[in-house]
Amino acid sequence: MIDEAAGDFEAVHGARPGGVWAAPGRVNLIGEHTDYNDGFVLPIALPHTTRVTARRREDGRLRLYSAQGDGTITDLALDGLAPGAVASWAAYPAGVFWALAEAGHPVGGADLFVDSDVPAGAGLSSSAALECATAAALNDLYDLGLTAPELALLAQRAENAFVGVPCGVMDQMASACCTDGTALFLDTRTLEQRHVPLDLAAAGLRLLVIDTRVKHDLGDGAYAALRAGCERAAELLGLPALRDLPAAALAPALDRLPEELRPLVRHVVTENGRVAATIEHLDAGRIAELGPILTAGHASLRDDFRVSCPETDLAVEAAVAAGALGARMTGGGFGGSVVALVEAARVAEVSQAVEVAFRAAGFAAPVTFTAVPSAGARRVG
Ligand code: GLA
C-alpha cells in the first residue's frame, strides 16, 4: 500500500483502503479521428497518471472524492444511476459502475479517492485515465477477472452512454493496454493490438508535448457532428465504415459524395495510410524519418478535417521552423496539445521558440514536457 495514498483515503473516508490503482493519459502519435471509422491508431501512454485509491462498500453506495475537486464527497446510490444523472467529474467513475452493472457484473458500492496529474482538457485523455483507473480498481476489488481490453470497452461504454460523449475507443484502449517503451498499434475494428517498440532515446530523439492551454471539450457537439459526417459518407458509399475505402478508390469515391463530406473522407483515408507508413518506419528502425508524416497529418487535420485552431497551428509551425523533425496536434482537436519529434539536443531550442511565438501572438504561455512511452492501467499499491 502506498502510505500517502492510504493516509489521504483514510482522512476522507474514515477507513483503510483495499488498494491503489493507476491509469495513464495518452498522446497519439498518428491516426487521428480514425477510431470511430474502424481505422488504425498509434497512441502511447504518458507517465502522467490518475490514481484511484478504493475500498469496497456493501451498502450499494458510491462515495467519490477528488483531490482536484471542491473538497466535498459526491455520494450516489448505485441503483439510482442513470445516463445524464450525474454532472461533473463524478460522472466518469459513476459511469464505469453503471457500465459494469449494465453488463451484468456484480459490483456493490465503493469509496474512491481520486488524485491525478494528467492535465484536464488538454487533449491528453484525463477522462479515459479516470475511467480506466476506476475500472481496474473495481475489477480487482470485485474479482471480476476482466481483461484490459474488456475494461477499456466498458470505460468507453461509460463515456458514450453515461457521460454522453460519442468518443471512439482509442483513449480507453491506450490507457488500459499500453506497455512501457512501446506504442500501441491498434486496429479499432478487430481490437487486434501490437506493442511496437519505440525507443526514442536510443535514436537520439525526444517526443515533445506542447499543451496549448486551449481547453478542448468533446461534449460540445463539434466532435459528434464530425463523427456523424463520417458515418453518413460511409453510408452513401455503401461501406460499413470509412476504413473500408482503399486509398486507390478514394478519388472516384469523392466524386460520389456531397462537397461538404469530401474533405472528411480524404482525411480519414489518408490518415490510415499515414499510420501504415509510420508502422513501416518503426519496424525498420527509422524513427527519425517520421517527421514529415506527422506534419502531413497535421495539415490534413487543419485543412481537411478542420479540427485545429490558431494555437495548435502556431505550435506546429514554430516547432518545425525551430528544427523539430515533424509536429502535429494530437487528440480530438479544437485546442489541446501538439506532439513534436525533436532531436534531443534541440528540445530546449524548440520549446523556447514555441513560447516566443505564443508570446508574440498574444496567446497564453504553453506548457511543454517530454513524454516517454509508459505503462497502462495497473495496481500500484
Ligand atoms: C478523442 C476521442 C478519441 C478519438 C480522438 C481523435 O480523443 O476520445 O476516441 O476519436 O479524439 O482521434
Short mmCIF file of C-alpha atoms and ligand atoms in Angstrom, two decimals:
data_model
loop_
_atom_site.label_atom_id
_atom_site.label_comp_id
_atom_site.label_asym_id
_atom_site.label_seq_id
_atom_site.Cartn_x
_atom_site.Cartn_y
_atom_site.Cartn_z
CA MET A 1 0.00 0.00 0.00
CA ILE A 2 1.28 3.47 -0.79
CA ASP A 3 1.24 5.12 2.65
CA GLU A 4 0.45 8.61 1.45
CA ALA A 5 -2.48 7.49 -0.69
CA ALA A 6 -3.78 5.33 2.15
CA GLY A 7 -3.48 8.26 4.56
CA ASP A 8 -5.34 10.61 2.20
CA PHE A 9 -8.06 8.00 1.71
CA GLU A 10 -8.48 7.39 5.42
CA ALA A 11 -8.71 11.11 6.17
CA VAL A 12 -11.67 11.43 3.78
CA HIS A 13 -13.41 8.05 4.06
CA GLY A 14 -12.58 7.08 7.65
CA ALA A 15 -11.31 3.58 6.83
CA ARG A 16 -8.30 1.79 5.31
CA PRO A 17 -8.46 1.35 1.51
CA GLY A 18 -8.34 -2.00 -0.28
CA GLY A 19 -5.68 -0.84 -2.75
CA VAL A 20 -4.39 1.80 -5.14
CA TRP A 21 -4.68 1.70 -8.94
CA ALA A 22 -3.25 3.98 -11.61
CA ALA A 23 -4.08 4.60 -15.26
CA PRO A 24 -2.27 6.97 -17.62
CA GLY A 25 -3.21 9.73 -20.02
CA ARG A 26 -2.04 9.34 -23.60
CA VAL A 27 -0.77 11.11 -26.66
CA ASN A 28 -1.50 9.75 -30.09
CA LEU A 29 1.48 9.61 -32.46
CA ILE A 30 -0.69 9.31 -35.56
CA GLY A 31 -4.16 8.03 -36.53
CA GLU A 32 -6.49 10.89 -35.55
CA HIS A 33 -10.27 10.68 -35.98
CA THR A 34 -9.80 7.22 -37.42
CA ASP A 35 -11.02 5.20 -34.43
CA TYR A 36 -14.76 5.79 -34.92
CA ASN A 37 -14.22 4.94 -38.60
CA ASP A 38 -12.98 1.43 -37.68
CA GLY A 39 -9.45 2.53 -38.62
CA PHE A 40 -5.97 2.44 -37.14
CA VAL A 41 -4.33 4.38 -34.30
CA LEU A 42 -0.89 4.54 -32.69
CA PRO A 43 -1.00 6.11 -29.20
CA ILE A 44 1.48 5.92 -26.34
CA ALA A 45 0.62 6.12 -22.65
CA LEU A 46 2.05 9.09 -20.75
CA PRO A 47 3.95 8.91 -17.46
CA HIS A 48 1.15 11.09 -16.05
CA THR A 49 -1.49 9.05 -14.26
CA THR A 50 -4.77 9.20 -12.40
CA ARG A 51 -4.65 7.22 -9.17
CA VAL A 52 -7.75 5.72 -7.62
CA THR A 53 -7.46 4.57 -4.02
CA ALA A 54 -10.50 2.50 -3.21
CA ARG A 55 -12.32 0.06 -0.97
CA ARG A 56 -15.49 -1.95 -1.34
CA ARG A 57 -18.73 -0.95 0.30
CA GLU A 58 -21.53 -3.42 0.83
CA ASP A 59 -24.39 -0.90 1.04
CA GLY A 60 -24.84 -0.02 -2.66
CA ARG A 61 -23.40 3.46 -2.25
CA LEU A 62 -20.69 5.11 -4.25
CA ARG A 63 -18.75 7.80 -2.42
CA LEU A 64 -16.38 9.78 -4.62
CA TYR A 65 -13.75 12.33 -3.64
CA SER A 66 -11.20 14.06 -5.87
CA ALA A 67 -8.04 15.78 -4.66
CA GLN A 68 -8.59 18.18 -7.59
CA GLY A 69 -12.25 18.75 -6.68
CA ASP A 70 -14.12 21.13 -4.40
CA GLY A 71 -13.42 19.31 -1.15
CA THR A 72 -16.79 17.55 -0.96
CA ILE A 73 -17.76 13.90 -1.30
CA THR A 74 -20.20 13.00 -4.07
CA ASP A 75 -22.48 10.36 -2.53
CA LEU A 76 -24.53 8.33 -5.01
CA ALA A 77 -26.86 5.34 -4.75
CA LEU A 78 -25.85 2.73 -7.31
CA ASP A 79 -29.44 1.76 -8.10
CA GLY A 80 -30.23 5.41 -8.87
CA LEU A 81 -27.54 5.77 -11.53
CA ALA A 82 -28.82 6.62 -15.00
CA PRO A 83 -27.28 8.27 -18.08
CA GLY A 84 -27.16 12.03 -17.65
CA ALA A 85 -27.96 11.82 -13.91
CA VAL A 86 -24.51 12.81 -12.66
CA ALA A 87 -22.79 16.06 -13.59
CA SER A 88 -19.13 16.99 -13.11
CA TRP A 89 -16.06 14.75 -12.92
CA ALA A 90 -18.01 12.23 -10.84
CA ALA A 91 -19.88 11.13 -13.99
CA TYR A 92 -16.77 9.26 -15.21
CA PRO A 93 -16.29 6.88 -12.25
CA ALA A 94 -20.06 6.64 -11.74
CA GLY A 95 -20.40 5.77 -15.44
CA VAL A 96 -17.91 2.92 -15.05
CA PHE A 97 -20.00 1.49 -12.18
CA TRP A 98 -23.12 1.86 -14.29
CA ALA A 99 -21.50 0.18 -17.33
CA LEU A 100 -20.24 -2.74 -15.21
CA ALA A 101 -23.66 -3.23 -13.64
CA GLU A 102 -25.36 -2.92 -17.04
CA ALA A 103 -23.09 -5.67 -18.38
CA GLY A 104 -24.18 -7.91 -15.51
CA HIS A 105 -21.07 -7.70 -13.33
CA PRO A 106 -21.70 -7.94 -9.60
CA VAL A 107 -20.39 -4.61 -8.32
CA GLY A 108 -21.61 -3.30 -5.00
CA GLY A 109 -20.63 0.08 -3.63
CA ALA A 110 -17.22 1.64 -3.18
CA ASP A 111 -15.34 4.54 -1.64
CA LEU A 112 -12.94 6.25 -4.04
CA PHE A 113 -10.20 8.83 -3.53
CA VAL A 114 -9.03 10.19 -6.89
CA ASP A 115 -5.79 12.07 -7.47
CA SER A 116 -4.42 12.96 -10.88
CA ASP A 117 -1.53 14.67 -12.59
CA VAL A 118 -2.96 14.22 -16.09
CA PRO A 119 -3.75 17.76 -17.28
CA ALA A 120 -7.52 18.10 -17.79
CA GLY A 121 -8.94 19.49 -21.04
CA ALA A 122 -5.51 19.30 -22.69
CA GLY A 123 -6.35 16.56 -25.18
CA LEU A 124 -4.33 14.08 -23.10
CA SER A 125 -7.24 11.81 -22.13
CA SER A 126 -7.67 12.66 -18.49
CA SER A 127 -11.20 11.24 -18.66
CA ALA A 128 -10.04 7.89 -20.05
CA ALA A 129 -7.39 7.76 -17.29
CA LEU A 130 -10.07 8.28 -14.64
CA GLU A 131 -12.39 5.72 -16.21
CA CYS A 132 -9.66 3.11 -16.63
CA ALA A 133 -8.22 3.55 -13.12
CA THR A 134 -11.74 3.14 -11.71
CA ALA A 135 -12.38 0.09 -13.90
CA ALA A 136 -9.08 -1.51 -12.85
CA ALA A 137 -9.90 -0.88 -9.17
CA LEU A 138 -13.37 -2.44 -9.40
CA ASN A 139 -12.07 -5.35 -11.44
CA ASP A 140 -9.73 -6.28 -8.58
CA LEU A 141 -11.95 -5.29 -5.65
CA TYR A 142 -14.80 -7.41 -7.01
CA ASP A 143 -12.65 -10.19 -8.56
CA LEU A 144 -14.30 -9.71 -11.93
CA GLY A 145 -11.42 -11.22 -13.93
CA LEU A 146 -11.90 -8.84 -16.86
CA THR A 147 -9.04 -8.32 -19.34
CA ALA A 148 -7.54 -4.90 -20.12
CA PRO A 149 -9.37 -4.60 -23.49
CA GLU A 150 -12.65 -5.60 -21.80
CA LEU A 151 -12.13 -2.88 -19.20
CA ALA A 152 -11.37 -0.38 -21.99
CA LEU A 153 -14.62 -1.22 -23.78
CA LEU A 154 -16.61 -0.80 -20.55
CA ALA A 155 -14.89 2.55 -19.96
CA GLN A 156 -15.82 3.65 -23.49
CA ARG A 157 -19.39 2.49 -22.88
CA ALA A 158 -19.44 4.65 -19.73
CA GLU A 159 -18.26 7.69 -21.66
CA ASN A 160 -20.58 7.13 -24.66
CA ALA A 161 -23.79 6.19 -22.87
CA PHE A 162 -23.48 7.61 -19.35
CA VAL A 163 -21.42 10.79 -19.80
CA GLY A 164 -22.78 11.33 -23.31
CA VAL A 165 -19.58 11.84 -25.34
CA PRO A 166 -19.57 9.76 -28.57
CA CYS A 167 -15.81 9.06 -28.50
CA GLY A 168 -14.10 6.15 -30.20
CA VAL A 169 -12.13 3.50 -28.33
CA MET A 170 -8.56 4.79 -28.75
CA ASP A 171 -8.14 6.65 -25.47
CA GLN A 172 -9.52 3.91 -23.24
CA MET A 173 -7.53 1.21 -25.07
CA ALA A 174 -4.35 3.28 -24.74
CA SER A 175 -4.93 3.92 -21.04
CA ALA A 176 -5.80 0.27 -20.32
CA CYS A 177 -3.42 -1.63 -22.60
CA CYS A 178 -0.21 0.31 -23.30
CA THR A 179 3.12 -1.02 -22.09
CA ASP A 180 6.39 0.68 -21.10
CA GLY A 181 8.60 1.60 -24.03
CA THR A 182 6.07 0.82 -26.75
CA ALA A 183 3.41 2.46 -28.88
CA LEU A 184 0.07 0.68 -29.23
CA PHE A 185 -0.72 -0.17 -32.85
CA LEU A 186 -4.44 -0.85 -32.69
CA ASP A 187 -6.96 -1.95 -35.28
CA THR A 188 -10.06 -0.34 -33.82
CA ARG A 189 -12.39 -2.72 -35.71
CA THR A 190 -10.95 -6.04 -34.56
CA LEU A 191 -9.18 -4.62 -31.47
CA GLU A 192 -6.12 -6.55 -32.61
CA GLN A 193 -3.14 -4.86 -30.99
CA ARG A 194 0.61 -4.86 -31.35
CA HIS A 195 3.02 -3.23 -28.94
CA VAL A 196 5.57 -1.57 -31.20
CA PRO A 197 8.93 -0.76 -29.53
CA LEU A 198 9.57 2.99 -29.51
CA ASP A 199 12.99 3.75 -28.07
CA LEU A 200 13.23 7.47 -28.70
CA ALA A 201 16.31 7.94 -26.53
CA ALA A 202 18.29 5.28 -28.41
CA ALA A 203 17.57 7.20 -31.62
CA GLY A 204 18.72 10.46 -30.01
CA LEU A 205 15.18 11.80 -30.12
CA ARG A 206 12.52 13.15 -27.81
CA LEU A 207 8.77 13.46 -28.11
CA LEU A 208 7.85 16.95 -27.01
CA VAL A 209 4.28 17.52 -25.87
CA ILE A 210 3.08 21.12 -26.13
CA ASP A 211 -0.12 21.80 -24.22
CA THR A 212 -1.52 24.94 -25.86
CA ARG A 213 -3.75 25.53 -22.80
CA VAL A 214 -6.72 25.98 -25.11
CA LYS A 215 -9.28 23.79 -23.36
CA HIS A 216 -10.98 21.38 -25.66
CA ASP A 217 -14.38 19.89 -24.94
CA LEU A 218 -15.54 16.88 -26.90
CA GLY A 219 -19.01 17.22 -25.45
CA ASP A 220 -19.82 20.45 -27.23
CA GLY A 221 -21.25 18.88 -30.38
CA ALA A 222 -18.48 19.52 -32.92
CA TYR A 223 -16.94 16.08 -32.36
CA ALA A 224 -20.34 14.40 -32.68
CA ALA A 225 -21.02 16.31 -35.90
CA LEU A 226 -17.72 15.14 -37.43
CA ARG A 227 -18.42 11.58 -36.45
CA ALA A 228 -21.90 11.78 -37.94
CA GLY A 229 -20.44 13.24 -41.17
CA CYS A 230 -18.03 10.31 -41.49
CA GLU A 231 -20.78 7.77 -40.84
CA ARG A 232 -23.04 9.45 -43.38
CA ALA A 233 -20.26 9.36 -46.00
CA ALA A 234 -19.67 5.64 -45.40
CA GLU A 235 -23.40 5.02 -45.75
CA LEU A 236 -23.58 6.97 -49.02
CA LEU A 237 -20.65 4.93 -50.34
CA GLY A 238 -22.30 1.68 -49.28
CA LEU A 239 -19.48 0.80 -46.90
CA PRO A 240 -19.66 -0.46 -43.30
CA ALA A 241 -17.13 2.26 -42.33
CA LEU A 242 -14.62 4.60 -43.99
CA ARG A 243 -11.89 2.11 -43.09
CA ASP A 244 -13.25 0.01 -45.94
CA LEU A 245 -12.39 2.63 -48.56
CA PRO A 246 -8.95 1.79 -50.03
CA ALA A 247 -6.66 4.70 -50.92
CA ALA A 248 -6.73 3.67 -54.57
CA ALA A 249 -10.53 4.09 -54.63
CA LEU A 250 -10.52 7.48 -52.91
CA ALA A 251 -10.72 9.78 -55.95
CA PRO A 252 -13.78 8.19 -57.60
CA ALA A 253 -15.46 7.83 -54.20
CA LEU A 254 -15.06 11.56 -53.52
CA ASP A 255 -16.85 12.34 -56.79
CA ARG A 256 -19.89 10.46 -55.49
CA LEU A 257 -20.15 12.48 -52.28
CA PRO A 258 -21.62 15.88 -51.46
CA GLU A 259 -18.99 18.62 -51.36
CA GLU A 260 -19.01 19.04 -47.56
CA LEU A 261 -18.23 15.39 -46.81
CA ARG A 262 -15.29 15.06 -49.20
CA PRO A 263 -12.54 16.54 -47.00
CA LEU A 264 -13.63 14.38 -44.05
CA VAL A 265 -13.29 11.23 -46.13
CA ARG A 266 -9.99 12.37 -47.61
CA HIS A 267 -8.58 12.91 -44.13
CA VAL A 268 -9.67 9.52 -42.78
CA VAL A 269 -8.35 7.55 -45.77
CA THR A 270 -5.01 9.39 -45.95
CA GLU A 271 -4.62 9.23 -42.17
CA ASN A 272 -4.98 5.45 -42.14
CA GLY A 273 -2.25 5.47 -44.82
CA ARG A 274 -0.05 7.59 -42.56
CA VAL A 275 -0.46 5.10 -39.71
CA ALA A 276 0.63 2.29 -42.03
CA ALA A 277 3.63 4.34 -43.22
CA THR A 278 4.59 5.13 -39.61
CA ILE A 279 4.48 1.46 -38.67
CA GLU A 280 6.71 0.60 -41.63
CA HIS A 281 9.25 3.17 -40.49
CA LEU A 282 9.15 1.98 -36.89
CA ASP A 283 9.52 -1.66 -37.87
CA ALA A 284 12.53 -0.71 -39.98
CA GLY A 285 14.07 1.33 -37.12
CA ARG A 286 13.69 4.61 -39.00
CA ILE A 287 12.17 6.73 -36.21
CA ALA A 288 13.98 9.90 -37.30
CA GLU A 289 12.19 9.76 -40.65
CA LEU A 290 8.71 10.03 -39.13
CA GLY A 291 8.76 13.83 -39.04
CA PRO A 292 7.21 14.59 -42.45
CA ILE A 293 4.42 12.05 -41.84
CA LEU A 294 3.48 13.78 -38.59
CA THR A 295 3.49 17.21 -40.19
CA ALA A 296 1.42 15.96 -43.14
CA GLY A 297 -1.05 14.55 -40.60
CA HIS A 298 -1.37 18.00 -39.06
CA ALA A 299 -2.01 19.63 -42.44
CA SER A 300 -4.78 17.11 -43.05
CA LEU A 301 -6.39 17.83 -39.66
CA ARG A 302 -6.10 21.56 -40.28
CA ASP A 303 -7.21 21.74 -43.92
CA ASP A 304 -9.46 18.72 -44.42
CA PHE A 305 -10.84 17.73 -41.02
CA ARG A 306 -10.69 21.30 -39.72
CA VAL A 307 -10.18 20.48 -36.05
CA SER A 308 -7.08 22.56 -35.42
CA CYS A 309 -7.09 26.11 -34.05
CA PRO A 310 -4.68 29.07 -34.31
CA GLU A 311 -2.76 27.93 -31.22
CA THR A 312 -2.18 24.33 -32.39
CA ASP A 313 -1.28 25.58 -35.88
CA LEU A 314 1.23 28.05 -34.46
CA ALA A 315 2.77 25.44 -32.13
CA VAL A 316 3.34 23.11 -35.10
CA GLU A 317 4.66 25.86 -37.32
CA ALA A 318 7.02 27.30 -34.71
CA ALA A 319 8.30 23.87 -33.64
CA VAL A 320 9.08 22.82 -37.19
CA ALA A 321 10.65 26.20 -38.01
CA ALA A 322 12.90 25.80 -34.94
CA GLY A 323 14.14 22.41 -36.12
CA ALA A 324 11.58 19.83 -34.94
CA LEU A 325 11.60 16.91 -37.39
CA GLY A 326 7.80 17.00 -37.51
CA ALA A 327 4.79 18.00 -35.40
CA ARG A 328 1.02 17.62 -35.24
CA MET A 329 -1.89 18.22 -32.94
CA THR A 330 -2.89 15.14 -31.01
CA GLY A 331 -6.32 14.06 -29.76
CA GLY A 332 -9.75 15.34 -30.69
CA GLY A 333 -8.66 18.88 -31.54
CA PHE A 334 -10.28 22.31 -31.08
CA GLY A 335 -7.35 23.11 -28.81
CA GLY A 336 -5.45 20.67 -26.63
CA SER A 337 -1.92 19.51 -27.30
CA VAL A 338 0.66 19.16 -30.06
CA VAL A 339 3.36 16.47 -30.29
CA ALA A 340 6.70 17.25 -31.89
CA LEU A 341 9.50 14.85 -32.76
CA VAL A 342 12.74 16.59 -31.85
CA GLU A 343 16.43 15.70 -31.75
CA ALA A 344 17.46 15.52 -28.08
CA ALA A 345 19.92 18.40 -28.43
CA ARG A 346 17.26 20.74 -29.81
CA VAL A 347 14.49 20.26 -27.23
CA ALA A 348 15.22 23.48 -25.33
CA GLU A 349 15.51 25.49 -28.54
CA VAL A 350 12.23 24.18 -29.93
CA SER A 351 10.33 24.68 -26.64
CA GLN A 352 11.63 28.20 -26.40
CA ALA A 353 10.77 29.01 -29.99
CA VAL A 354 7.17 27.93 -29.38
CA GLU A 355 6.99 30.05 -26.21
CA VAL A 356 8.34 33.09 -28.04
CA ALA A 357 5.89 32.61 -30.92
CA PHE A 358 2.98 32.30 -28.47
CA ARG A 359 4.00 35.45 -26.65
CA ALA A 360 4.32 37.36 -29.92
CA ALA A 361 0.84 36.20 -30.96
CA GLY A 362 -0.64 37.23 -27.61
CA PHE A 363 -1.50 33.62 -26.64
CA ALA A 364 -1.25 32.26 -23.09
CA ALA A 365 2.07 30.55 -22.35
CA PRO A 366 2.07 26.88 -23.43
CA VAL A 367 3.20 24.08 -21.12
CA THR A 368 5.77 21.72 -22.61
CA PHE A 369 7.17 18.41 -21.44
CA THR A 370 8.88 15.40 -22.99
CA ALA A 371 6.96 12.13 -22.97
CA VAL A 372 8.28 8.59 -22.80
CA PRO A 373 6.03 5.64 -23.71
CA SER A 374 4.73 4.41 -20.35
CA ALA A 375 2.63 1.63 -18.85
CA GLY A 376 -1.15 1.24 -18.98
CA ALA A 377 -3.58 0.74 -16.08
CA ARG A 378 -2.22 -1.27 -13.15
CA ARG A 379 -2.40 -1.86 -9.44
CA VAL A 380 0.24 0.21 -7.68
CA GLY A 381 -0.45 -0.47 -4.02
C1 GLA B 1 -10.75 11.96 -28.84
C2 GLA B 1 -11.62 10.71 -28.75
C3 GLA B 1 -10.95 9.53 -29.45
C4 GLA B 1 -10.51 9.90 -30.86
C5 GLA B 1 -9.74 11.21 -30.86
C6 GLA B 1 -9.43 11.69 -32.24
O1 GLA B 1 -9.56 11.78 -28.13
O2 GLA B 1 -11.87 10.39 -27.40
O3 GLA B 1 -11.82 8.42 -29.46
O4 GLA B 1 -11.61 9.95 -31.73
O5 GLA B 1 -10.45 12.24 -30.21
O6 GLA B 1 -8.53 10.82 -32.86
#
